[in-house]
Short mmCIF file of C-alpha atoms in Angstrom, two decimals:
data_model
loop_
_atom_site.label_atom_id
_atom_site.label_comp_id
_atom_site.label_asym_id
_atom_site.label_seq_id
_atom_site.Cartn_x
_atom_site.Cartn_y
_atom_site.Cartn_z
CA UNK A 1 -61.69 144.20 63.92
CA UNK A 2 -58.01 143.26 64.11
CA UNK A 3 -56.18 142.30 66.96
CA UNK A 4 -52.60 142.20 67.04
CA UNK A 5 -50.69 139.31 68.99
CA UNK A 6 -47.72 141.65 69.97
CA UNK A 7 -46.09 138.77 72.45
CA UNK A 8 -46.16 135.84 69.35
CA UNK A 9 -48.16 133.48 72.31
CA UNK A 10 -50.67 131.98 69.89
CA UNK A 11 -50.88 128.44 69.17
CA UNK A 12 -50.50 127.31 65.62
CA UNK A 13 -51.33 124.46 63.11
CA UNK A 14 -50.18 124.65 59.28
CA UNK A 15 -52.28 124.83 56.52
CA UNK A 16 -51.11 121.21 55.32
CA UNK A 17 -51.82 119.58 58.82
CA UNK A 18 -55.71 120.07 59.09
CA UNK A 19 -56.35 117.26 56.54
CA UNK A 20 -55.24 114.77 58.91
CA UNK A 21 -56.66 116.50 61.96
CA UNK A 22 -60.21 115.71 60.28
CA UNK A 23 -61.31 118.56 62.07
CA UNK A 24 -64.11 121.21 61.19
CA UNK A 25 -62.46 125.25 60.95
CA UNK A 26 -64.13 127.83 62.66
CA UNK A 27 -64.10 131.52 61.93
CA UNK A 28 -62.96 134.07 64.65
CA UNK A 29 -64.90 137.30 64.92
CA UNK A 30 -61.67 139.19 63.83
CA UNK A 31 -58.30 139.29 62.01
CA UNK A 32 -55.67 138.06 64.14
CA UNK A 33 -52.13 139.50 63.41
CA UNK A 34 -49.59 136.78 64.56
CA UNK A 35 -45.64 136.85 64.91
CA UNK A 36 -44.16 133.57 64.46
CA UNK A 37 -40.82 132.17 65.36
CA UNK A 38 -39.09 132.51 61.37
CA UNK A 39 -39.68 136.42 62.37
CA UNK A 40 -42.57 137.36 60.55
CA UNK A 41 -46.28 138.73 61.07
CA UNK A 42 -49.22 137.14 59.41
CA UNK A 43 -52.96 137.75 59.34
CA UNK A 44 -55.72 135.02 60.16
CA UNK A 45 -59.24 134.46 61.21
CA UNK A 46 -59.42 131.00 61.40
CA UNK A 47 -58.94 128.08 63.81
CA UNK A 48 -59.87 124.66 64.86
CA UNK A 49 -60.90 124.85 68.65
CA UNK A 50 -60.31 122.35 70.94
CA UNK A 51 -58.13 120.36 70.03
CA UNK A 52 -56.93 117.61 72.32
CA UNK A 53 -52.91 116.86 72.76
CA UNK A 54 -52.21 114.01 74.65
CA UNK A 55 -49.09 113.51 76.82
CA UNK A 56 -49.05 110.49 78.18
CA UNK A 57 -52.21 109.93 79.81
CA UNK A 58 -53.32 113.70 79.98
CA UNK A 59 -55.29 115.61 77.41
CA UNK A 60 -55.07 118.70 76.91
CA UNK A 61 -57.48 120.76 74.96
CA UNK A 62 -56.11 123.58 72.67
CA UNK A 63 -57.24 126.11 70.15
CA UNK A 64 -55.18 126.29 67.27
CA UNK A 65 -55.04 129.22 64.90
CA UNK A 66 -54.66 128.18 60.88
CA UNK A 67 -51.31 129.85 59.00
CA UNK A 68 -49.40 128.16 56.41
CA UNK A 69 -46.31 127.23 57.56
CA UNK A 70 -43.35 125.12 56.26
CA UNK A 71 -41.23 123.97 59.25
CA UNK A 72 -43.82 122.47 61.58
CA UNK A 73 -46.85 120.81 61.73
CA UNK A 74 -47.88 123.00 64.96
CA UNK A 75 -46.74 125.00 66.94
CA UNK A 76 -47.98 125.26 71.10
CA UNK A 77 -47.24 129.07 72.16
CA UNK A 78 -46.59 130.13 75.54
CA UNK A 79 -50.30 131.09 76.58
CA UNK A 80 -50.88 127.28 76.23
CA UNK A 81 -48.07 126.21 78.71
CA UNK A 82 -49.61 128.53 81.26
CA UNK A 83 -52.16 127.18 81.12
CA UNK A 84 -50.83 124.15 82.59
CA UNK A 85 -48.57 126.09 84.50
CA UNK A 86 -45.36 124.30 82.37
CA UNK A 87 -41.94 125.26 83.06
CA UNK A 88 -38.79 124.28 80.97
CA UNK A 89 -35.68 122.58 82.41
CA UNK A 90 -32.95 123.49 79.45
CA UNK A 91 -30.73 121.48 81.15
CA UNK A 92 -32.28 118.61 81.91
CA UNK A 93 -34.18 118.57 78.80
CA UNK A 94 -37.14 118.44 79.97
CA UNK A 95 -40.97 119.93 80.23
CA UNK A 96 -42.47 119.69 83.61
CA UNK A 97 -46.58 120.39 83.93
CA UNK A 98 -47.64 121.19 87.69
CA UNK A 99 -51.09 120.84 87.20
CA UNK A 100 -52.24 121.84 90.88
CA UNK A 101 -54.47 118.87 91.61
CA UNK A 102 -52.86 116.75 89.46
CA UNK A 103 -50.59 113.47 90.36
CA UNK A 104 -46.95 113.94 89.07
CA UNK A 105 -45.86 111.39 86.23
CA UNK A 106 -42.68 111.24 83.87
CA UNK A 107 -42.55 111.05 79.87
CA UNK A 108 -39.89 112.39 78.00
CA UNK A 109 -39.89 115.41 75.36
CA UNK A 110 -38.03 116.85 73.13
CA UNK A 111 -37.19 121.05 72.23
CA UNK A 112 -37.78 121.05 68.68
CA UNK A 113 -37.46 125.00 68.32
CA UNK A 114 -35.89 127.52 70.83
CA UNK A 115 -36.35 131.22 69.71
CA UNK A 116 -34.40 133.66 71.18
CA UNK A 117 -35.06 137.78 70.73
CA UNK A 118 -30.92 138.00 70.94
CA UNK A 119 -29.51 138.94 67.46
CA UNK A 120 -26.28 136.79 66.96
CA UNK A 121 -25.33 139.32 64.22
CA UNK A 122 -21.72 139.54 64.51
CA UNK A 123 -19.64 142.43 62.67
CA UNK A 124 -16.66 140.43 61.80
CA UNK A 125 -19.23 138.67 59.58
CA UNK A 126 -20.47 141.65 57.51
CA UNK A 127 -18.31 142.57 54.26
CA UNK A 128 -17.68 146.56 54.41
CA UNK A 129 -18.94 146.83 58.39
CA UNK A 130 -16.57 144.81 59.52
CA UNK A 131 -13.73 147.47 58.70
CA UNK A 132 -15.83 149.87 60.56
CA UNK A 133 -15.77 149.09 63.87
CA UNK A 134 -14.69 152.23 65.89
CA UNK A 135 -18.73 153.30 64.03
CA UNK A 136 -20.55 150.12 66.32
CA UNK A 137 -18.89 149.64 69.35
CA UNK A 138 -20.39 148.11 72.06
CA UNK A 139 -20.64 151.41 74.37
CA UNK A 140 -19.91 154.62 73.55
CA UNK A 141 -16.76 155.75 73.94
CA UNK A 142 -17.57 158.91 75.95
CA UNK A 143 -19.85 162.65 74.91
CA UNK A 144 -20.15 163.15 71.62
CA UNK A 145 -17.81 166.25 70.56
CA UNK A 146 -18.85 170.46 70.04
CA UNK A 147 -20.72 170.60 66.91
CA UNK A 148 -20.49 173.65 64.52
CA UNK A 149 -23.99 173.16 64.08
CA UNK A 150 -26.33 173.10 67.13
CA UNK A 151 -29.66 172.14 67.62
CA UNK A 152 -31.96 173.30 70.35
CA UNK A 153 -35.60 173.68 70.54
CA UNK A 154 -37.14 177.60 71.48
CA UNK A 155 -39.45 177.03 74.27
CA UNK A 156 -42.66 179.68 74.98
CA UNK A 157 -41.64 181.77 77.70
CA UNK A 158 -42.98 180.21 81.07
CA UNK A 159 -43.32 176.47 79.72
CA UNK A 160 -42.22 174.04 82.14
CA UNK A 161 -41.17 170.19 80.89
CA UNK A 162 -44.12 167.70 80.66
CA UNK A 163 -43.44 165.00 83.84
CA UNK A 164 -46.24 162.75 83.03
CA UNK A 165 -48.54 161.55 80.04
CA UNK A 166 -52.04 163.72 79.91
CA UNK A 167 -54.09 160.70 80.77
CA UNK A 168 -53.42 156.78 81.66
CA UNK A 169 -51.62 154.71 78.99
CA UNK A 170 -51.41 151.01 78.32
CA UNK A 171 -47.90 149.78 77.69
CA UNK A 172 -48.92 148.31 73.72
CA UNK A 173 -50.13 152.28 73.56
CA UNK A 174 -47.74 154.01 74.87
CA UNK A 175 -45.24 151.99 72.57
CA UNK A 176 -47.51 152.17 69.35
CA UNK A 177 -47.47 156.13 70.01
CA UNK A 178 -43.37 156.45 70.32
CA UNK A 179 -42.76 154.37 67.04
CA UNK A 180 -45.42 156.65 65.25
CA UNK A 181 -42.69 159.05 63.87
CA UNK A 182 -42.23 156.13 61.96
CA UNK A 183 -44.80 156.89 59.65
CA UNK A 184 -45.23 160.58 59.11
CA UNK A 185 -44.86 161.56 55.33
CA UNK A 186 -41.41 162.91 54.49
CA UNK A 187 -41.57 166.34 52.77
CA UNK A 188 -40.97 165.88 49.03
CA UNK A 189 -37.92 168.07 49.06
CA UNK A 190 -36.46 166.05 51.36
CA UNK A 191 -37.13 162.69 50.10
CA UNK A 192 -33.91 162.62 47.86
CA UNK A 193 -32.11 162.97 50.71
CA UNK A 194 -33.58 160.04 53.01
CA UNK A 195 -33.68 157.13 49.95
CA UNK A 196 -31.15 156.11 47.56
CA UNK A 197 -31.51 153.54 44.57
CA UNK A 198 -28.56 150.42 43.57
CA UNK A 199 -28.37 148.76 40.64
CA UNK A 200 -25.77 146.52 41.93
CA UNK A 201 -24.13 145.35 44.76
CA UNK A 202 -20.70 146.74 43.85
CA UNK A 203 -22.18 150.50 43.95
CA UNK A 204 -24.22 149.33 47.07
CA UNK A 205 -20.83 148.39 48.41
CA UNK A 206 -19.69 152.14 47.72
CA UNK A 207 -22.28 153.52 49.12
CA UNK A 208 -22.00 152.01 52.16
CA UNK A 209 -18.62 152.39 53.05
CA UNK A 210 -18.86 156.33 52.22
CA UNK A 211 -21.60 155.96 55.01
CA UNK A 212 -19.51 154.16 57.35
CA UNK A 213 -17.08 156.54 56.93
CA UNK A 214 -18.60 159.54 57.32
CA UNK A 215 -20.16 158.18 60.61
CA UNK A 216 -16.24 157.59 61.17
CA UNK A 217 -15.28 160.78 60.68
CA UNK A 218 -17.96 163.09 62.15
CA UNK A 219 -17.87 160.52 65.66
CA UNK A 220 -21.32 159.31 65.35
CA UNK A 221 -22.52 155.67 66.39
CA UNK A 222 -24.79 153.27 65.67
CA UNK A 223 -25.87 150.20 67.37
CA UNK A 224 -25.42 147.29 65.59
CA UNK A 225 -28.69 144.78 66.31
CA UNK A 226 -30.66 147.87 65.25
CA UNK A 227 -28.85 148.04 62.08
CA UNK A 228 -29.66 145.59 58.83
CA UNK A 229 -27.06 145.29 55.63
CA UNK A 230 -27.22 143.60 52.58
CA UNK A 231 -30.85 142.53 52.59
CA UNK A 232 -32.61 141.24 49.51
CA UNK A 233 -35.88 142.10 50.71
CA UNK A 234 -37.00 145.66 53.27
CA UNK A 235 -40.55 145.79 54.68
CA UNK A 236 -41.11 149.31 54.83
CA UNK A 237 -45.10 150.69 55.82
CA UNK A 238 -46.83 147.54 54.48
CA UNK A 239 -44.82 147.15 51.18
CA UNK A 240 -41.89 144.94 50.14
CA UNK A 241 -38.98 146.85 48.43
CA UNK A 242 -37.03 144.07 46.36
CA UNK A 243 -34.61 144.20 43.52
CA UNK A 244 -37.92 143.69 41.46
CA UNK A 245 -39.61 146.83 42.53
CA UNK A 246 -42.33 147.69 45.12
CA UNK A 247 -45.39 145.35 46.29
CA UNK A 248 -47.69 145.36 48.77
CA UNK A 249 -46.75 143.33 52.13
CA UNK A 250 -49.31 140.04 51.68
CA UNK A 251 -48.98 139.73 55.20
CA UNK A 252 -50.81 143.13 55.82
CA UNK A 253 -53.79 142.45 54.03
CA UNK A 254 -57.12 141.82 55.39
CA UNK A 255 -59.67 139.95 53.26
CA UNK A 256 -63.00 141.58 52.46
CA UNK A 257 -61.70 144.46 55.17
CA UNK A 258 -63.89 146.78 53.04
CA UNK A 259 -67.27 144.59 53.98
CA UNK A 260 -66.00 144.31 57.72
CA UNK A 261 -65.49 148.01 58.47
CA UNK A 262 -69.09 148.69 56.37
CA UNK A 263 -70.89 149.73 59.37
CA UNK A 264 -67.89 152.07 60.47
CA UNK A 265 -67.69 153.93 56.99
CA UNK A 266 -71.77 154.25 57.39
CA UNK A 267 -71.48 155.93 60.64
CA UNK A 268 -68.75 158.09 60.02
CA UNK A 269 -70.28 159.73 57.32
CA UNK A 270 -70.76 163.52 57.37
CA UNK A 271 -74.42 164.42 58.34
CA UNK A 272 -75.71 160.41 58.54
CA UNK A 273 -77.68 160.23 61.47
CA UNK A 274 -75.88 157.63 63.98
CA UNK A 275 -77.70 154.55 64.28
CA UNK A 276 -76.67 151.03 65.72
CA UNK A 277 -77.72 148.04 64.45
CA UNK A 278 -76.96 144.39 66.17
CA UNK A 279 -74.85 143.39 63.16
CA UNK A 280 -72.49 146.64 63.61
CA UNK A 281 -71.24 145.08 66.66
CA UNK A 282 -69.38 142.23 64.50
CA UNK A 283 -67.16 144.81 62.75
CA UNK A 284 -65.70 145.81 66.26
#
């Protein structure tokens, strides 16, 4: 089983830490996919559990889940400052825990790390974009203009609009379903026509501003924190795409995932009888 942290709230410890911990790992029951604050997703299943930090006088037990990382030694997410319901004061500096039942004292703390979803992307910073502004403006200037060319979609006669979802959906669903299109297989006529291929950053350079200018000239947008240039690396559907070629994404691999969904690939087989066994339930 895999569950995916979607809201990065785990708390962390690196690899290189647990040796002075002296502390004993434990295996979870399933693959935890984790984003963490240098903005990528990993895969673990292990952790040391309870774990005391001490503040002052207080300890406070924590479970910490194992990834190698290189800036910090750990990492406390946000599910552990609810816990003891902490609030930050950026402008005092400070970290106040209102532990109800608890006497107030005073130690001081320091932000190490402060991550913020804003992208501080700016155009004027971007060779090539940067002389396409009127393409990423902040708001759109107004309707787009008549197209030669226009698309509508032939209803059956007597079919009225859809006004809600068929049955209840959970927000992580509903959001997983809209960003589905995302991986539907292109049609193989079509593929030259999605992808191109550089061999250097001169005719990527070309490239791009034909782009940009076509954009330009046909008055189409594009918002610009949705939009990456000049990357060395693209995760694209679990692989890497790098000057080097095409890998696998390390971070979406599960170890031994063949062993843990066993009992799923047994009862999913055409004409097997279904039959539940107490170990099937660890694979869920």
């Amino acid at each position: 089983m895999t569950h995916q942290d979607a809201q990065a709230t785990s708390d962390v410890v690196t690899v290189s830490f647990i040796g002075l911990l002296g502390m004993p790992v434990s295996s979870m029951d399933f693959n935890l996919i984790v984003a963490i604050p240098m903005g990528v997703s990993v895969v673990t299943s292990k952790m040391l559990r309870d774990c005391l930090v001490m503040i002052g006088y207080k300890e406070m037990p924590v479970d910490l889940v194992l990834l190698d990382l290189q800036d910090f030694d750990i990492i406390l997410g946000m599910d552990w400052f609810a816990s003891y319901h902490a609030s930050v004061d950026c402008f005092g500096k400070m970290v106040i825990f209102s532990i109800p039942g608890q006497p107030e004292k005073g130690f001081q703390g320091f932000l190490a790390y402060v991550v913020s979803n804003e992208s501080d992307l700016k155009l004027e910073d971007i060779p090539v974009v940067r002389d396409f502004p009127e393409v990423l403006p902040n708001d759109l200037p107004g309707l787009p203009p008549e197209r030669k060319m226009k698309f509508t979609i032939n209803l059956v006669l007597g079919t009225t609009p859809i006004s809600k979802t068929p049955y209840r959906m959970a927000p992580v669903e509903l959001k997983e379903l809209k960003s589905g299109y995302r991986q539907l297989r292109v049609r193989s006529d079509d593929v030259p026509k999605t992808s191109f291929r550089t061999r250097s950053g001169e005719e990527h350079e070309r490239h791009l501003s034909i782009v940009l200018q076509t954009l330009k000239d046909k008055q189409l947008y594009a918002k610009l924190k949705k939009c990456e240039f000049w990357l060395d690396k693209v995760y694209f559907l679990g692989h890497v795409v790098t000057k080097d070629g095409i890998s696998a994404d390390p971070g979406k691999f599960i170890k031994g995932f063949s062993k843990i969904a066993l009992s799923l690939t047994k009862m999913t087989q055409k004409g097997v009888k279904f039959e539940w066994f107490d170990d099937y339930g660890h694979s869920f």
